[in-house]
mmCIF file of N, CA and C in Angstrom:
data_model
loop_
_atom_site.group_PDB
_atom_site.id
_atom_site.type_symbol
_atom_site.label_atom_id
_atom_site.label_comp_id
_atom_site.label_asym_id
_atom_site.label_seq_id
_atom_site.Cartn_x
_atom_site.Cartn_y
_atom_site.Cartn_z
ATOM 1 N N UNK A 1 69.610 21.097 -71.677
ATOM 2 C CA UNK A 1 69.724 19.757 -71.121
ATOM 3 C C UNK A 1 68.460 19.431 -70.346
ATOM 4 N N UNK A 2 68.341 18.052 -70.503
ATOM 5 C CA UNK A 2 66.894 17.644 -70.059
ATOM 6 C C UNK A 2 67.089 17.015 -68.334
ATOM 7 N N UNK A 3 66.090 17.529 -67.611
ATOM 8 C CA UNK A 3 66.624 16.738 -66.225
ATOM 9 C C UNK A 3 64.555 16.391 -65.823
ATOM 10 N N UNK A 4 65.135 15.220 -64.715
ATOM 11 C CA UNK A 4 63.931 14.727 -64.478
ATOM 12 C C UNK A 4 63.959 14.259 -62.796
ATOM 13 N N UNK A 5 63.668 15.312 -62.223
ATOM 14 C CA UNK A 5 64.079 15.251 -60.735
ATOM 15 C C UNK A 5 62.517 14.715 -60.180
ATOM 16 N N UNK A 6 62.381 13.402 -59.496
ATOM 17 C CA UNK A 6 61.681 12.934 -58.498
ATOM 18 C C UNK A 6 61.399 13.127 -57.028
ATOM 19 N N UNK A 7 60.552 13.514 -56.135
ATOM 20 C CA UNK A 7 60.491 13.786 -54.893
ATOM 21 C C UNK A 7 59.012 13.024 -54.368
ATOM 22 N N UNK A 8 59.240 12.785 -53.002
ATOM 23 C CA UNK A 8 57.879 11.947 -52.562
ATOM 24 C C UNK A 8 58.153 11.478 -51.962
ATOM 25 N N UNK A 9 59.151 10.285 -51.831
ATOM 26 C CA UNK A 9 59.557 9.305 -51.628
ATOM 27 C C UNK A 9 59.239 9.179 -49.962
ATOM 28 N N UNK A 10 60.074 8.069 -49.378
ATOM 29 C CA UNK A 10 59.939 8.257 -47.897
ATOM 30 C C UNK A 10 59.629 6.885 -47.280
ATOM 31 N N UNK A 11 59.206 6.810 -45.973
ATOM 32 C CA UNK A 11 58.933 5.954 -44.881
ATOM 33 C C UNK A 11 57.559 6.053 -44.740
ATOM 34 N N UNK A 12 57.016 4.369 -44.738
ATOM 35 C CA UNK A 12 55.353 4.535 -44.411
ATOM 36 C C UNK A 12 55.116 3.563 -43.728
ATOM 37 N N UNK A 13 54.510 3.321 -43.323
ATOM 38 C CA UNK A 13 53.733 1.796 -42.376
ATOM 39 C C UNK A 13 53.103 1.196 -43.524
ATOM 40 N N UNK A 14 53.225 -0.627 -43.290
ATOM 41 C CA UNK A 14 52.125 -0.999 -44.305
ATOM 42 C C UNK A 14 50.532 -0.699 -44.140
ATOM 43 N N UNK A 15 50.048 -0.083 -45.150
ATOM 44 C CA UNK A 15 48.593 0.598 -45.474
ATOM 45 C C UNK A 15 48.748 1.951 -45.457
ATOM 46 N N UNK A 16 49.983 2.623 -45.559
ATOM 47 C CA UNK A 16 49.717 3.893 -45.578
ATOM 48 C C UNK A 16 49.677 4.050 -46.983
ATOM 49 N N UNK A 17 50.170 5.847 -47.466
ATOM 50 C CA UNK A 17 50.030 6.404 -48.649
ATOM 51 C C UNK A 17 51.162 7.306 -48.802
ATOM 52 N N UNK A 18 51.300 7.271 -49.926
ATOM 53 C CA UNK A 18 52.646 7.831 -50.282
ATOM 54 C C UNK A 18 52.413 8.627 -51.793
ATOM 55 N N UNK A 19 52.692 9.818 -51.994
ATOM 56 C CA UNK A 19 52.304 10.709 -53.438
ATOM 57 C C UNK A 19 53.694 10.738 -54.155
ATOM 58 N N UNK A 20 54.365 10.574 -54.631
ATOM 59 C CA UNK A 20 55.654 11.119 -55.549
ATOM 60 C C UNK A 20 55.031 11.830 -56.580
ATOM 61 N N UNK A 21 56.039 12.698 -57.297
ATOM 62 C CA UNK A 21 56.050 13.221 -58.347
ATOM 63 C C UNK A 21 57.430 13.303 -59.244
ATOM 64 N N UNK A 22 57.329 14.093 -59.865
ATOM 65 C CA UNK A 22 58.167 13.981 -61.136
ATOM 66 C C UNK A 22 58.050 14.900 -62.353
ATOM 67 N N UNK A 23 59.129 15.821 -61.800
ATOM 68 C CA UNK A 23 58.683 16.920 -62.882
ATOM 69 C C UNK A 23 60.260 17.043 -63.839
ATOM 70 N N UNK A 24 59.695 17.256 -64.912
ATOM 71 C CA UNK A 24 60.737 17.675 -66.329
ATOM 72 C C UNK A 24 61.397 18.761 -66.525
ATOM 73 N N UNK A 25 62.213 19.229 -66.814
ATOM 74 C CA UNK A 25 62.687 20.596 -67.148
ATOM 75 C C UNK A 25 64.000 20.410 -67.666
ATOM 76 N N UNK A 26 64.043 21.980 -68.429
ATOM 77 C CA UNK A 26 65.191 22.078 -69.787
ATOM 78 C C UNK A 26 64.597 22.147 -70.932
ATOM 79 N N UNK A 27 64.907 22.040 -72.310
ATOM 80 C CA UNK A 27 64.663 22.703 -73.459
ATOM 81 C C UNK A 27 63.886 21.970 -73.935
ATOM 82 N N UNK A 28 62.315 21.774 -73.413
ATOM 83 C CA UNK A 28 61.928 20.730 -73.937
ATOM 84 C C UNK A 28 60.709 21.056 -74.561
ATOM 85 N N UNK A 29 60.482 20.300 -75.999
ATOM 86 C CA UNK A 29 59.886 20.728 -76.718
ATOM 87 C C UNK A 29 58.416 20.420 -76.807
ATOM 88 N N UNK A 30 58.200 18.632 -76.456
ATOM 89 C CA UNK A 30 57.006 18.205 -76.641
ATOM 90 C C UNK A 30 57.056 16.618 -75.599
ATOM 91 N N UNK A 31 56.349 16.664 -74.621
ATOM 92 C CA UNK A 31 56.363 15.402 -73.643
ATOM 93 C C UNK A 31 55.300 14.313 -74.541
ATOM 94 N N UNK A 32 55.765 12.947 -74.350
ATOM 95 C CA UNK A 32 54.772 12.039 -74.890
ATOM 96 C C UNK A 32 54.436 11.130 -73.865
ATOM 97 N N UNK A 33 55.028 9.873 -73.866
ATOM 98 C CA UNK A 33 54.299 9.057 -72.670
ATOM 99 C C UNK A 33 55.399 9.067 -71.610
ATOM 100 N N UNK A 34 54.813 9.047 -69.995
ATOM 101 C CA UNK A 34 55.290 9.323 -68.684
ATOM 102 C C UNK A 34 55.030 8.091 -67.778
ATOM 103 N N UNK A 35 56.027 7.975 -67.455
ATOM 104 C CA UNK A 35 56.029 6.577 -66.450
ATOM 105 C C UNK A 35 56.603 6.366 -65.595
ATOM 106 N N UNK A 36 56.370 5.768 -64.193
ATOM 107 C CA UNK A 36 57.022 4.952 -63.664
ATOM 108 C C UNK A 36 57.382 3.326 -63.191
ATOM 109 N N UNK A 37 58.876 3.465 -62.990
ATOM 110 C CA UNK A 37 59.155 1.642 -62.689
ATOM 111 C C UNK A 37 60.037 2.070 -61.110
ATOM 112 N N UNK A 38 60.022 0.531 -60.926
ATOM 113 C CA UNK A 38 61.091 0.785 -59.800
ATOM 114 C C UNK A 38 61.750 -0.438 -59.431
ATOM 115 N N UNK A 39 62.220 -0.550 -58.587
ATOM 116 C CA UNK A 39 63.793 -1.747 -58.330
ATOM 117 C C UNK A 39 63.978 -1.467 -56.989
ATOM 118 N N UNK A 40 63.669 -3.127 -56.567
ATOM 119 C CA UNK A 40 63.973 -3.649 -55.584
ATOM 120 C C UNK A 40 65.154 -3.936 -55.130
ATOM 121 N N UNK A 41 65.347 -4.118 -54.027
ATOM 122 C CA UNK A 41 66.596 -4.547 -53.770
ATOM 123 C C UNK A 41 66.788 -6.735 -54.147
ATOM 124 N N UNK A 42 68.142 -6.862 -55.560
ATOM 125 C CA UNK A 42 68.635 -7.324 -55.840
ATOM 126 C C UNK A 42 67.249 -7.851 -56.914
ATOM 127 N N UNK A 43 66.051 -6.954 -57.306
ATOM 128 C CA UNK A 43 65.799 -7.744 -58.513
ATOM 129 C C UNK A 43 66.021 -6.675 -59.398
ATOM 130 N N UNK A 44 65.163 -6.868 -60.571
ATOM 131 C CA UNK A 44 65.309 -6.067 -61.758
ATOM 132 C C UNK A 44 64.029 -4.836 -61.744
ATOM 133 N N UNK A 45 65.097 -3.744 -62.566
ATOM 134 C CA UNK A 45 63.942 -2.786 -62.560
ATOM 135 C C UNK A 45 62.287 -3.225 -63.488
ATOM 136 N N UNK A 46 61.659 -3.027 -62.592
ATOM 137 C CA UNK A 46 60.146 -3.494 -63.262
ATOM 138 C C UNK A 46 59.077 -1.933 -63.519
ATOM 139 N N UNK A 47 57.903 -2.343 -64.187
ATOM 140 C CA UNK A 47 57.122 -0.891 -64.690
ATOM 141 C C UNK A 47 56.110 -1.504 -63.890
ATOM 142 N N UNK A 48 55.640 -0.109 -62.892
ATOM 143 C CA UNK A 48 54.788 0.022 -62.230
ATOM 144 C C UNK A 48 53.193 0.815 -63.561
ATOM 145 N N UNK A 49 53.440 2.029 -63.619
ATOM 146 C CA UNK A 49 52.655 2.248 -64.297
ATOM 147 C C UNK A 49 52.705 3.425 -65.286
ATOM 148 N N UNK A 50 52.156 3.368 -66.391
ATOM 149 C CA UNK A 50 52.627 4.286 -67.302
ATOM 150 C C UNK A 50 51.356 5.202 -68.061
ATOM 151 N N UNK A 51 51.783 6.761 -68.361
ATOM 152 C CA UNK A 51 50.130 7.680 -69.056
ATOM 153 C C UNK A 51 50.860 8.145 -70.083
ATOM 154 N N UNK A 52 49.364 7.843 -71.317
ATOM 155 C CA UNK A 52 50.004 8.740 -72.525
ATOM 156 C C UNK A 52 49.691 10.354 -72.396
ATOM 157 N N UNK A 53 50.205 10.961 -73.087
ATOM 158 C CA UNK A 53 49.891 11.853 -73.388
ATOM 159 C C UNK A 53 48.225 12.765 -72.928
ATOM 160 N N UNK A 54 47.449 12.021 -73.205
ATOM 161 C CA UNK A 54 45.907 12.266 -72.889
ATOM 162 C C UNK A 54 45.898 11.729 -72.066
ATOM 163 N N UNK A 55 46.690 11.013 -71.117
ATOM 164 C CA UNK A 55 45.805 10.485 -69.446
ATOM 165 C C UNK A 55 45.737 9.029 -69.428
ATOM 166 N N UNK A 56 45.998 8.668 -70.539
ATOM 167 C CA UNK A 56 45.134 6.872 -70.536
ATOM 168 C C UNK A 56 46.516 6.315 -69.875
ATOM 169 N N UNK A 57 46.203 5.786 -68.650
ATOM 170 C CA UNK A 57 46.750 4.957 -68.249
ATOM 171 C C UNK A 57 47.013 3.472 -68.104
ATOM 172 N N UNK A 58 48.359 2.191 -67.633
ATOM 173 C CA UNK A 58 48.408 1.512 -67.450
ATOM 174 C C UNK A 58 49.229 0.958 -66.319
ATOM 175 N N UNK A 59 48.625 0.009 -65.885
ATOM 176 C CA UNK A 59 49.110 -0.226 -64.274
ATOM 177 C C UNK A 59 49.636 -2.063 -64.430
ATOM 178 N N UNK A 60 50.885 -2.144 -64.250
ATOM 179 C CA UNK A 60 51.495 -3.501 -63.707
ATOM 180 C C UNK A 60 50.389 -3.884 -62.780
ATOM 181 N N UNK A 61 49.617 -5.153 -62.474
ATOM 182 C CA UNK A 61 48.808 -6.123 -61.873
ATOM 183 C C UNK A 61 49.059 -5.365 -60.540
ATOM 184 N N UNK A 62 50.159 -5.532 -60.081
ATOM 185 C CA UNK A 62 49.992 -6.062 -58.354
ATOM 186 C C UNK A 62 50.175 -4.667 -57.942
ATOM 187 N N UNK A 63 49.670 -3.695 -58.712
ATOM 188 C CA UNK A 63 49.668 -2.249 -57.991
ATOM 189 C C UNK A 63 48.009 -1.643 -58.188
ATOM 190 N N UNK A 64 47.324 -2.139 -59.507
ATOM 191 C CA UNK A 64 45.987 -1.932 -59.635
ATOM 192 C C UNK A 64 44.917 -1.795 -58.792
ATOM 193 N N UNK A 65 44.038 -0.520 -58.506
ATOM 194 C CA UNK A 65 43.667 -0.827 -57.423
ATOM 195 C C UNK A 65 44.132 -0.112 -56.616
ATOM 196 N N UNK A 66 45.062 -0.193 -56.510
ATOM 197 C CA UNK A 66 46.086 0.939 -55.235
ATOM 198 C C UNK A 66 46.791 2.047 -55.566
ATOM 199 N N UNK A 67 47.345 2.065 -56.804
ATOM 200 C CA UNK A 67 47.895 3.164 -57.064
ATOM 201 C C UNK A 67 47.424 3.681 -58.288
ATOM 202 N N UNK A 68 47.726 5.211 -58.340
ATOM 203 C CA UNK A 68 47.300 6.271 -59.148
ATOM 204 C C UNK A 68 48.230 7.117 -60.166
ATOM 205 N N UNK A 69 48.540 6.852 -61.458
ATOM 206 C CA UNK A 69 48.955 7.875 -62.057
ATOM 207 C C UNK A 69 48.090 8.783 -62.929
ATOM 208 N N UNK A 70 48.636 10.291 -63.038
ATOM 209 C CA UNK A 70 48.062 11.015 -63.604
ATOM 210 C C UNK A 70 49.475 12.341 -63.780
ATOM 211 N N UNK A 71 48.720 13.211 -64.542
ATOM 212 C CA UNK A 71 50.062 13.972 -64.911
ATOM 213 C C UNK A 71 49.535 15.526 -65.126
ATOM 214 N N UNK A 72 50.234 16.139 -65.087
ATOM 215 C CA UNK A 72 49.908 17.733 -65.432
ATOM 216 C C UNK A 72 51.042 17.749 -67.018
ATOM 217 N N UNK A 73 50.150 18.390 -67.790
ATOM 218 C CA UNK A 73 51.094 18.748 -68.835
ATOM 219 C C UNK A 73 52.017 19.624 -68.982
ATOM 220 N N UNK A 74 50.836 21.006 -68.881
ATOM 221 C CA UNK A 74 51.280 22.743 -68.612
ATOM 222 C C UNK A 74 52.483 22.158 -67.675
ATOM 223 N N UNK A 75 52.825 21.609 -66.702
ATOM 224 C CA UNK A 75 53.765 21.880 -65.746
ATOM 225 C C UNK A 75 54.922 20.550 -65.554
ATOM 226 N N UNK A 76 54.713 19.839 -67.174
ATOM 227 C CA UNK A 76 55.551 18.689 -67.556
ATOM 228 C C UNK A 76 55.915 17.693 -66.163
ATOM 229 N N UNK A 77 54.680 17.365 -65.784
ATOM 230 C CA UNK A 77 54.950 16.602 -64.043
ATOM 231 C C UNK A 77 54.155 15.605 -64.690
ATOM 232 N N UNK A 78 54.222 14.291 -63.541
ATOM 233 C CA UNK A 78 53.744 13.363 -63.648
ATOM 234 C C UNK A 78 53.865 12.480 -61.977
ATOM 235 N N UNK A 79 52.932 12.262 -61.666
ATOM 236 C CA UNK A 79 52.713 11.790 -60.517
ATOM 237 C C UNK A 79 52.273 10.312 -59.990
ATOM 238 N N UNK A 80 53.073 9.958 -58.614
ATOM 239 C CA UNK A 80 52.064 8.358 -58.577
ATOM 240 C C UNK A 80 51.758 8.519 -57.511
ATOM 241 N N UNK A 81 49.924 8.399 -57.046
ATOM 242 C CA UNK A 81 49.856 8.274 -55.984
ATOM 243 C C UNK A 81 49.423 6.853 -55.488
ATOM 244 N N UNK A 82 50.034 6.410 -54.278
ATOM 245 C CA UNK A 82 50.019 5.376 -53.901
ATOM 246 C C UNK A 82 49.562 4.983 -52.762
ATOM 247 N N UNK A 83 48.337 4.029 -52.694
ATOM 248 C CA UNK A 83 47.488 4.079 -51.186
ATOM 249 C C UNK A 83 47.798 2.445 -50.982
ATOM 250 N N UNK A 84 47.249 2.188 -49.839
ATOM 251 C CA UNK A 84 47.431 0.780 -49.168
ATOM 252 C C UNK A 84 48.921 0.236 -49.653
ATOM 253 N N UNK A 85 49.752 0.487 -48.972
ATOM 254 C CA UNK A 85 51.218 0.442 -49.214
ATOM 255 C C UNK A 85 51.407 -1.109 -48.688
ATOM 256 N N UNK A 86 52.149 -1.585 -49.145
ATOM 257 C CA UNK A 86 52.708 -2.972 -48.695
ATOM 258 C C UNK A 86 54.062 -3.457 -48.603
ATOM 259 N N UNK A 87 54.631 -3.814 -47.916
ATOM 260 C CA UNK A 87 56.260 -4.230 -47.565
ATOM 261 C C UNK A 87 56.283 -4.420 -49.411
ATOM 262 N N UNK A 88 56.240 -5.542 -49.506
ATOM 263 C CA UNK A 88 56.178 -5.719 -50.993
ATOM 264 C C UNK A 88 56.705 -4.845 -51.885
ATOM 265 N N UNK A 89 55.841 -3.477 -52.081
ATOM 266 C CA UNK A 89 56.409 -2.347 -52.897
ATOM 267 C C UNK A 89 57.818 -1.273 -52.557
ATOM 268 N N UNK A 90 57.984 -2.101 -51.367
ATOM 269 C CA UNK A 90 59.626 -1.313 -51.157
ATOM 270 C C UNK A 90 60.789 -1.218 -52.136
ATOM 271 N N UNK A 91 61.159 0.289 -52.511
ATOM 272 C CA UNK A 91 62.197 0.092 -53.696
ATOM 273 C C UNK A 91 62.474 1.370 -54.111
ATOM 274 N N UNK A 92 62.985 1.232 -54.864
ATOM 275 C CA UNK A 92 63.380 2.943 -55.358
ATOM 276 C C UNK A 92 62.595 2.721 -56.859
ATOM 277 N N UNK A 93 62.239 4.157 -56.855
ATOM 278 C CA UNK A 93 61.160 4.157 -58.044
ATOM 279 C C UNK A 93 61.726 5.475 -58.729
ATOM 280 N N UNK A 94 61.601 4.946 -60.058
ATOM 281 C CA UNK A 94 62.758 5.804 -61.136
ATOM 282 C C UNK A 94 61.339 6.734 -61.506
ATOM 283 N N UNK A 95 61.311 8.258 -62.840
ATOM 284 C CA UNK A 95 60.482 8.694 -63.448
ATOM 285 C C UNK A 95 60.716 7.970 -64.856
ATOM 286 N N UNK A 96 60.273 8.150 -65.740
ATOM 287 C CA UNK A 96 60.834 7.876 -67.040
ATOM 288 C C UNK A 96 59.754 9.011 -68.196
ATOM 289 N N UNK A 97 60.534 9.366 -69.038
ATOM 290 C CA UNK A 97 59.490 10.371 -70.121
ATOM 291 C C UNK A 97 59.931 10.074 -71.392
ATOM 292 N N UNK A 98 59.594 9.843 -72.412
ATOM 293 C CA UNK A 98 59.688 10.088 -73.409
ATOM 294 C C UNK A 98 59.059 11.483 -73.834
ATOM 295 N N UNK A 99 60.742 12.185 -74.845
ATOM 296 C CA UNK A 99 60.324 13.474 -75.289
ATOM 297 C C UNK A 99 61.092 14.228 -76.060
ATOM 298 N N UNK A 100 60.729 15.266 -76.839
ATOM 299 C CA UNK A 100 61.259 15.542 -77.734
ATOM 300 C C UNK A 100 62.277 16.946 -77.294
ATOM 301 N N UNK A 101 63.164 17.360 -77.311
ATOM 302 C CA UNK A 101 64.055 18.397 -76.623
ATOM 303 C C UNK A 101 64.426 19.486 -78.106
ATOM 304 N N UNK A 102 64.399 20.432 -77.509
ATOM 305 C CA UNK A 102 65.460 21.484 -79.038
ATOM 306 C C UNK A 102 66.282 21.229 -79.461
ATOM 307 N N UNK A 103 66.375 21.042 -80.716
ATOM 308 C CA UNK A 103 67.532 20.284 -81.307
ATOM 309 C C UNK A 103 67.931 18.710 -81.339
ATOM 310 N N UNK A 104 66.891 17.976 -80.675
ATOM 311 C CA UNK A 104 67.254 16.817 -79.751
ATOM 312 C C UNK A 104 65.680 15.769 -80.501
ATOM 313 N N UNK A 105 66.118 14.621 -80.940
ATOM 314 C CA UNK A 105 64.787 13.733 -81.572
ATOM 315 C C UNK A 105 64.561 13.457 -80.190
ATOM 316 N N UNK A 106 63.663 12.482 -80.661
ATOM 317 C CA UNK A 106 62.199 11.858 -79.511
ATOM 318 C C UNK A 106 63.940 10.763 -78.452
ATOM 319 N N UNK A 107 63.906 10.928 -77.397
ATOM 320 C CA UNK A 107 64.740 10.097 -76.597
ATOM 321 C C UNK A 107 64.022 9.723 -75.346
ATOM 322 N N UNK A 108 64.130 8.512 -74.512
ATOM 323 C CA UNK A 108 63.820 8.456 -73.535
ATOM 324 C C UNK A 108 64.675 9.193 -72.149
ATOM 325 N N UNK A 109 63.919 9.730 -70.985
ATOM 326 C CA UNK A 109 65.238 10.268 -69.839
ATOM 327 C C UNK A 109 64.524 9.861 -68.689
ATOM 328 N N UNK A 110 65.121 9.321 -67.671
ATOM 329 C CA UNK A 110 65.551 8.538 -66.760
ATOM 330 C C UNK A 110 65.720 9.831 -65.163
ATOM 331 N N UNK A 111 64.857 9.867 -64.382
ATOM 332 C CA UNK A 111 64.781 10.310 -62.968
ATOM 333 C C UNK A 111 66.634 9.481 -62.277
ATOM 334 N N UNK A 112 66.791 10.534 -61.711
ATOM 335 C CA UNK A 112 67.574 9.826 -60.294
ATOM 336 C C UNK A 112 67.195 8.720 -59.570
ATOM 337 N N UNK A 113 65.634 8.396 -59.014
ATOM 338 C CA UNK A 113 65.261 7.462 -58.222
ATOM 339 C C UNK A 113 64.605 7.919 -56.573
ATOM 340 N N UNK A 114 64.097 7.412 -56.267
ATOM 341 C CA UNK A 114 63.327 8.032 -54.864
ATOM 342 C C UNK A 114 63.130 7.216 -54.323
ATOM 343 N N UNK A 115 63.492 6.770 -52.970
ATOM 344 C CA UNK A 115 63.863 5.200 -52.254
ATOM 345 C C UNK A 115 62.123 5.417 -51.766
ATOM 346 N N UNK A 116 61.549 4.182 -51.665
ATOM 347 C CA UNK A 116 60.222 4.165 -50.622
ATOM 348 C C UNK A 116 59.806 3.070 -50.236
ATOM 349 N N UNK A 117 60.017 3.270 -48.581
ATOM 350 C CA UNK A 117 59.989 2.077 -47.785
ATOM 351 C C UNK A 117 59.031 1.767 -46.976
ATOM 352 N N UNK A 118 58.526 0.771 -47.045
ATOM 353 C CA UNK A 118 56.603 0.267 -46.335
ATOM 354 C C UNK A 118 57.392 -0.452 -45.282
ATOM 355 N N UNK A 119 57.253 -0.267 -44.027
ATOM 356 C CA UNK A 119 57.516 -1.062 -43.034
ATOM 357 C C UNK A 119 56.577 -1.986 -42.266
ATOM 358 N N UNK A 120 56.243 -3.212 -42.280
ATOM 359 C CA UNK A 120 55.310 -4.273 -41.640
ATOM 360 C C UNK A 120 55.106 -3.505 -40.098
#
């Protein structure tokens, strides 16, 4: 079974920095593209930013600039680091992976969520 546990999360002042990660584990055969989104309170979950396989990344507008993904393979993680924080980005921020498992085709799997709150 595939699990995708998130940690990082937390309390910051606006302009601080905040690192999450996001690591994979269980029978898994081959990781492809790694991402995160996240959800505000009472809107919809939105994509912050997403890496293929080789690194190439893409970043939703209003995080460009400020935040960082990148990923370790060997250790099926994937990380966002996030500088100049803003009330704005308050929310819980999901992992997401597409990947291939034993026995199991290409499926997408879904983090728990990691609340992170920028306080003015």
């Amino acid at each position: 079974q595939v699990r995708l546990v998130e940690s990082g999360g937390g309390l910051v002042q606006d302009g601080g920095s905040l690192r999450l990660s996001c690591e994979a584990s269980g029978n898994i055969f081959k990781m492809y593209d790694m991402g995160w989104y996240r959800q505000g309170s009472g809107k919809q979950r939105e994509l912050v930013a997403t890496t293929t396989r080789d690194g190439t990344p893409t970043y939703v507008d209003s995080v460009k600039g400020r935040f960082t993904i990148s990923r370790d393979n060997a250790k099926n993680t994937v990380y966002l680091q996030m500088n100049n924080l803003k009330p704005e980005d308050t929310a819980v921020y999901y992992c997401n992976a597409e990947l291939t498992a034993v026995s199991v085709g290409l499926r997408t799997y879904w983090g728990q969520g990691t609340q992170v709150t920028v306080s003015s």
